[in-house]
Tab-separated table of C-alpha atoms in Angstrom:
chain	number	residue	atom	x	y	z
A	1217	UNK	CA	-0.373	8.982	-31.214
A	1218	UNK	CA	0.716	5.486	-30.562
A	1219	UNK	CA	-3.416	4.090	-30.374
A	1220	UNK	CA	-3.198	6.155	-34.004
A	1221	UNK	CA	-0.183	3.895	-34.976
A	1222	UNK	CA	-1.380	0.505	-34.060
A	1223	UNK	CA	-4.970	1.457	-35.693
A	1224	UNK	CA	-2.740	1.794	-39.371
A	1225	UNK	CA	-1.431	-1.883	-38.649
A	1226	UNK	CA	-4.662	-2.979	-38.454
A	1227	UNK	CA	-5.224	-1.927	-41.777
A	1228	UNK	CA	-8.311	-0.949	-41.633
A	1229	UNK	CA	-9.995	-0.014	-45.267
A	1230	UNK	CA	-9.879	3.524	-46.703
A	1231	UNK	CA	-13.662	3.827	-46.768
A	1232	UNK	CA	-13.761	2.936	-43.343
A	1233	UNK	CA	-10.927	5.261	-42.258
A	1234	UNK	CA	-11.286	8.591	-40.208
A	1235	UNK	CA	-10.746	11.723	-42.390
A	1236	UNK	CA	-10.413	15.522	-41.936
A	1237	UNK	CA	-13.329	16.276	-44.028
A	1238	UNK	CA	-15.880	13.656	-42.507
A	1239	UNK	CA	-15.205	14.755	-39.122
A	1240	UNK	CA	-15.703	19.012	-40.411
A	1241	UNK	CA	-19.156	17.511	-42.240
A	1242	UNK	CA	-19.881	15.897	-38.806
A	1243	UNK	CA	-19.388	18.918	-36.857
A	1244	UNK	CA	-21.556	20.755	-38.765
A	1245	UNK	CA	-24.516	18.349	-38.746
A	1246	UNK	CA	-23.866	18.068	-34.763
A	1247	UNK	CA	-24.270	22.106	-35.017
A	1248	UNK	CA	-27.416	22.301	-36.852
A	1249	UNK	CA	-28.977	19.709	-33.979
A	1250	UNK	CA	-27.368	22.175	-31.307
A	1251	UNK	CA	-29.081	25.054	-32.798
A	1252	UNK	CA	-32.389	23.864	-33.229
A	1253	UNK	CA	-32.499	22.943	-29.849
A	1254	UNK	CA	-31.228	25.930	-28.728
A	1255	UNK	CA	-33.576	27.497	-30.643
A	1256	UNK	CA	-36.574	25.986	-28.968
A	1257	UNK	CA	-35.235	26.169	-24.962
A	1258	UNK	CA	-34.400	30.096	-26.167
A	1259	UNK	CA	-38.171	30.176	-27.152
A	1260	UNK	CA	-39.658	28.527	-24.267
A	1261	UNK	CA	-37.581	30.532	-21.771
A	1262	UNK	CA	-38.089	33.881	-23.338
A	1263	UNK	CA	-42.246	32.891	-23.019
A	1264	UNK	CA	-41.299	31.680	-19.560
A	1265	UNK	CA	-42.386	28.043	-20.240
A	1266	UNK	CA	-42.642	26.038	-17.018
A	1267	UNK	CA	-40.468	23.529	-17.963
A	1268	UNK	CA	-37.727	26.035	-17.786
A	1269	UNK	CA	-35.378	24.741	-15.336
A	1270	UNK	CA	-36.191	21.057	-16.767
A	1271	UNK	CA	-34.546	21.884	-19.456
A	1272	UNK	CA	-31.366	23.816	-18.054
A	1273	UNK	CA	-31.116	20.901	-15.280
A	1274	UNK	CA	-32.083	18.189	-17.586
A	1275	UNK	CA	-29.615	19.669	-20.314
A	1276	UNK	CA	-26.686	20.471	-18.221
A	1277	UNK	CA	-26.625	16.729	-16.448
A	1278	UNK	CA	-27.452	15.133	-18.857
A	1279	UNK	CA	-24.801	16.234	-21.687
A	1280	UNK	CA	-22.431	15.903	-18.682
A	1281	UNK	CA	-23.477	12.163	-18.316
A	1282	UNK	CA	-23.428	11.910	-22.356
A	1283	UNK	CA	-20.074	13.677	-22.495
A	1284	UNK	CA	-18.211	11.211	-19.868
A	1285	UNK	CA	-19.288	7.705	-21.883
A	1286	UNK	CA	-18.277	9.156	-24.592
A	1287	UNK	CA	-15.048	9.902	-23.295
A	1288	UNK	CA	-14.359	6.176	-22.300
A	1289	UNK	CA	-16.424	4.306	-24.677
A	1290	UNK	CA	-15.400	6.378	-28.261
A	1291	UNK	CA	-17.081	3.962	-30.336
A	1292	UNK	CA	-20.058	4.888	-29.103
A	1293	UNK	CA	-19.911	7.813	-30.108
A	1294	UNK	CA	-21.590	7.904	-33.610
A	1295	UNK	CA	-24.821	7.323	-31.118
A	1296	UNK	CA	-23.934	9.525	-28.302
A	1297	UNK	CA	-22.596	12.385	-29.757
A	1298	UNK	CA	-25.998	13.142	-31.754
A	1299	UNK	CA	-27.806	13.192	-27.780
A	1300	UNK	CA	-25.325	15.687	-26.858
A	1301	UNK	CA	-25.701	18.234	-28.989
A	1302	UNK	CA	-29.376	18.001	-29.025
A	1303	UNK	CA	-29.180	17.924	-24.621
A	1304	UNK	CA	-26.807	20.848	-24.846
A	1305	UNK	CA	-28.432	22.964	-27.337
A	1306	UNK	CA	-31.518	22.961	-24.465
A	1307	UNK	CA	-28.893	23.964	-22.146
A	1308	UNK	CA	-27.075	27.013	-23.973
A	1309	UNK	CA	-31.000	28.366	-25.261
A	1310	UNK	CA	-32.444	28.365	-22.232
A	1311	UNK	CA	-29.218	30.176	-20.016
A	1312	UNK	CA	-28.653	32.287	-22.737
A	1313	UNK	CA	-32.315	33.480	-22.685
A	1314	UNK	CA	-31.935	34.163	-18.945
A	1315	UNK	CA	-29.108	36.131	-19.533
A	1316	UNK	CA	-30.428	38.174	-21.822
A	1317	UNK	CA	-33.176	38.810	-19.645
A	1318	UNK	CA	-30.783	40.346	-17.154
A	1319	UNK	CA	-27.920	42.002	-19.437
A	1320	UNK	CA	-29.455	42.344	-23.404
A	1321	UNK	CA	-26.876	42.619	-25.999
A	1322	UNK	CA	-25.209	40.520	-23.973
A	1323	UNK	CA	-25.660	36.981	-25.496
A	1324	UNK	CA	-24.904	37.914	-29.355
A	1325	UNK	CA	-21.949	39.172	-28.281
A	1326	UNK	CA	-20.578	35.985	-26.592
A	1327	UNK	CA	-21.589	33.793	-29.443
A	1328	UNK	CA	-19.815	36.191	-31.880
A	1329	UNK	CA	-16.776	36.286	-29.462
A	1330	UNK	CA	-16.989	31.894	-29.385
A	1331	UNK	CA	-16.527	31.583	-32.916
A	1332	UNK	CA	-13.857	34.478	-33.717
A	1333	UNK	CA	-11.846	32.583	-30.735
A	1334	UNK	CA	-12.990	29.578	-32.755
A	1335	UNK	CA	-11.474	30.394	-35.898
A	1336	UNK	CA	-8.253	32.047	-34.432
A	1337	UNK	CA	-7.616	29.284	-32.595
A	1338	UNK	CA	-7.915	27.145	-35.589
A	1339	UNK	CA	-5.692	29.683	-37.623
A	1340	UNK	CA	-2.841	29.578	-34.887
A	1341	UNK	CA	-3.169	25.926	-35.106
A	1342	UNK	CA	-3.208	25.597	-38.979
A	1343	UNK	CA	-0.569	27.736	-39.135
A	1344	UNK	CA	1.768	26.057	-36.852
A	1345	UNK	CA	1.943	29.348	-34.657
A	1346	UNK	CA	0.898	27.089	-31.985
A	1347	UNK	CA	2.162	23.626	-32.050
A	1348	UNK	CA	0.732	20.939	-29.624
A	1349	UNK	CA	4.162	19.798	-28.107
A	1350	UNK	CA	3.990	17.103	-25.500
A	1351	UNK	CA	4.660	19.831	-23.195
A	1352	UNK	CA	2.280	21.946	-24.187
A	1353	UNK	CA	-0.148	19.273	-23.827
A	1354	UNK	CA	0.682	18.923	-20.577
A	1355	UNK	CA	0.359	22.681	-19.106
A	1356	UNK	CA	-3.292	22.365	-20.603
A	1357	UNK	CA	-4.311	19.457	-19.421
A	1358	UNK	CA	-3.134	20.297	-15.433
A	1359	UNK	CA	-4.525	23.599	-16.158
A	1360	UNK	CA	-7.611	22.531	-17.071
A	1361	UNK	CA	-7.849	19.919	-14.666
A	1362	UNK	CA	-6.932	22.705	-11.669
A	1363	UNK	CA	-10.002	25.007	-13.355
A	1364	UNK	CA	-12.702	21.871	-13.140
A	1365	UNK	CA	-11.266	20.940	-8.996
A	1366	UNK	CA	-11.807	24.775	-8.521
A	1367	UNK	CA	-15.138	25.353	-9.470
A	1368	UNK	CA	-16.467	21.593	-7.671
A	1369	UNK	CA	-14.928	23.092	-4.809
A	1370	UNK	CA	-16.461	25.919	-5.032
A	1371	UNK	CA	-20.044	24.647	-6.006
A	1372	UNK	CA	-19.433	21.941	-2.291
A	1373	UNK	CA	-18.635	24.816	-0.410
A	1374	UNK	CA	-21.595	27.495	-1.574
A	1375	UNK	CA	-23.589	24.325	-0.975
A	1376	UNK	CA	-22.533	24.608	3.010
A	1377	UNK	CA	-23.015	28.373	2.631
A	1378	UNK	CA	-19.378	29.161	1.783
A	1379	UNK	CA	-19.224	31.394	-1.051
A	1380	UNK	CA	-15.518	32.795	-0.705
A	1381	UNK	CA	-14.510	31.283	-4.160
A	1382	UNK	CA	-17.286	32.306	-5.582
A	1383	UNK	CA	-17.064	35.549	-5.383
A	1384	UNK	CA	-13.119	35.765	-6.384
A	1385	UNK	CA	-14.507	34.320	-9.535
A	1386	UNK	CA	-16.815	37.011	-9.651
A	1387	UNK	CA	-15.427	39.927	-8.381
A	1388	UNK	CA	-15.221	43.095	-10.365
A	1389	UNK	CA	-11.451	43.947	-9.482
A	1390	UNK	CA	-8.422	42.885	-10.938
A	1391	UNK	CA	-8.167	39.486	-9.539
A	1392	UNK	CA	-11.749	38.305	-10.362
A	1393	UNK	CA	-11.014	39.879	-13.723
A	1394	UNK	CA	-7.139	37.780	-13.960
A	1395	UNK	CA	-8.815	34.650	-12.828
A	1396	UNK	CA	-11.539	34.826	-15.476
A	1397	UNK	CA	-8.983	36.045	-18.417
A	1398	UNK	CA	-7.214	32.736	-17.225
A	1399	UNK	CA	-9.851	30.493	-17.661
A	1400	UNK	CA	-10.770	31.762	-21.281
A	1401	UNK	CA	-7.008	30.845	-22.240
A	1402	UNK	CA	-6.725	27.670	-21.183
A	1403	UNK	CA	-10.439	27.336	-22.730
A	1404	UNK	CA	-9.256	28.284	-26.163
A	1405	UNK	CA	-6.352	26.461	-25.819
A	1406	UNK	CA	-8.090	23.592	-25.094
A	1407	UNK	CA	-9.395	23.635	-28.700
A	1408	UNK	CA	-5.386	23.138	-30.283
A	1409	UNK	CA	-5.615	19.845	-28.127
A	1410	UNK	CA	-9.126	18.958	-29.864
A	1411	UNK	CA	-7.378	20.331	-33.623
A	1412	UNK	CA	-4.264	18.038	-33.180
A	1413	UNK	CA	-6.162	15.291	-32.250
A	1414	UNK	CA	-8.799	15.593	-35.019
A	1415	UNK	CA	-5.206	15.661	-37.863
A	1416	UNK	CA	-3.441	13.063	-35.955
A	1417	UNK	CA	-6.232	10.385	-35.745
A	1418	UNK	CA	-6.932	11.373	-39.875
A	1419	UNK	CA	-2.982	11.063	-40.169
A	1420	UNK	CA	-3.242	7.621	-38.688
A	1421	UNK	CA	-6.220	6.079	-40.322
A	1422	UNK	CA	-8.528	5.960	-37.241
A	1423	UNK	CA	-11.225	4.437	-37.746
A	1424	UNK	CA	-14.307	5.789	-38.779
A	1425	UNK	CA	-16.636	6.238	-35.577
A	1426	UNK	CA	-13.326	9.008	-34.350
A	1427	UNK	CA	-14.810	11.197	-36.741
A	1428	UNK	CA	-18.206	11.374	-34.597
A	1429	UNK	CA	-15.829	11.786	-31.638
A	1430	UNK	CA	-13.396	14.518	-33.350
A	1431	UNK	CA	-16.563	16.540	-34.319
A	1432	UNK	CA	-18.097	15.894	-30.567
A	1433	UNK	CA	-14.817	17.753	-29.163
């Protein structure tokens, strides 16, 4: 809140300001560019194009590269964030056609299940069901930071032929099912971190590229 607070001093312009409903109109255009992307690695995949795994690979690192300059350079993001939708809607089509290869049905109902946690989240958030104490920042944040070390491990380790945490992840019984119903909380919870940042920068009078980086969470 405090980078919020010294932007205000600044005082920057209204027009030039970060608002609540540029950073919603944002999102949606960064959709749209998702989908159609998605829409043509789905394609390919499902007609077994060759450049298949160019696009999950080339999708997957690349957003990832995308995603972590826009995390330290924000102002960039008006530029950026454009790249990684387009990079991960090649991603998202193409694994979700390979999943629905293996297990049909199986895809619509994830993406129904992504945007009814979506809008819950949202609701618990608008709300004030869920607040986004300083506390409750915290939990997340070590939470999700103990998720990301678990999987690297785990990819390192099946790399040198270890696959022990792999397969608590995906084991059928109780505890691969408890570690997985863990991981989808602090997931959606993730998004009342991205919600109170979005109304706190607006609050503030961010300036105008946080929009392209509110809508990018």
């Amino acid at each position: 809140e405090k980078r919020f607070r010294d932007t205000v001093i600044t005082n920057i312009p209204h027009d030039q300001a970060m608002t609540m409903s540029g950073t919603i109109q944002k999102f949606g255009f960064l959709l749209l560019m998702m989908m159609a992307t998605s829409y043509y690695s789905w394609k390919e995949a499902m007609n077994m194009g060759e450049n298949l795994m160019g696009m999950v690979l080339g999708g997957a690192i690349g957003g990832l590269i995308v995603a972590i300059i826009i995390a330290f350079k924000k102002d960039w993001a008006p530029y950026l964030a454009p790249v990684y939708a387009l990079l991960e809607g090649l991603f998202i089509g193409a694994v979700s056609a390979m999943y629905e290869s293996a297990f049909p049905g199986l895809v619509l109902n994830a993406v129904g299940l992504t945007f009814g946690v979506g809008i819950a989240m949202y609701l618990l958030f608008t709300f004030r069901i869920i607040r986004a104490t300083e506390k409750f920042k915290s939990i997340i944040i070590s939470a999700t930071m103990g998720i990301a070390i678990f999987y690297f491990l785990s990819w390192i380790l099946g790399m040198f032929g270890f696959h022990g945490l792999t397969s608590i992840m995906n084991d059928n019984g109780m505890m691969g099912i408890g570690i997985s119903l863990f991981i989808v909380i602090i997931a959606a919870l993730n998004l009342i971190l991205d919600f109170d940042m979005i109304e706190k920068a607006s609050e503030y009078g961010a300036p105008k590229h946080m929009e392209w980086y509110g809508a990018f969470g």
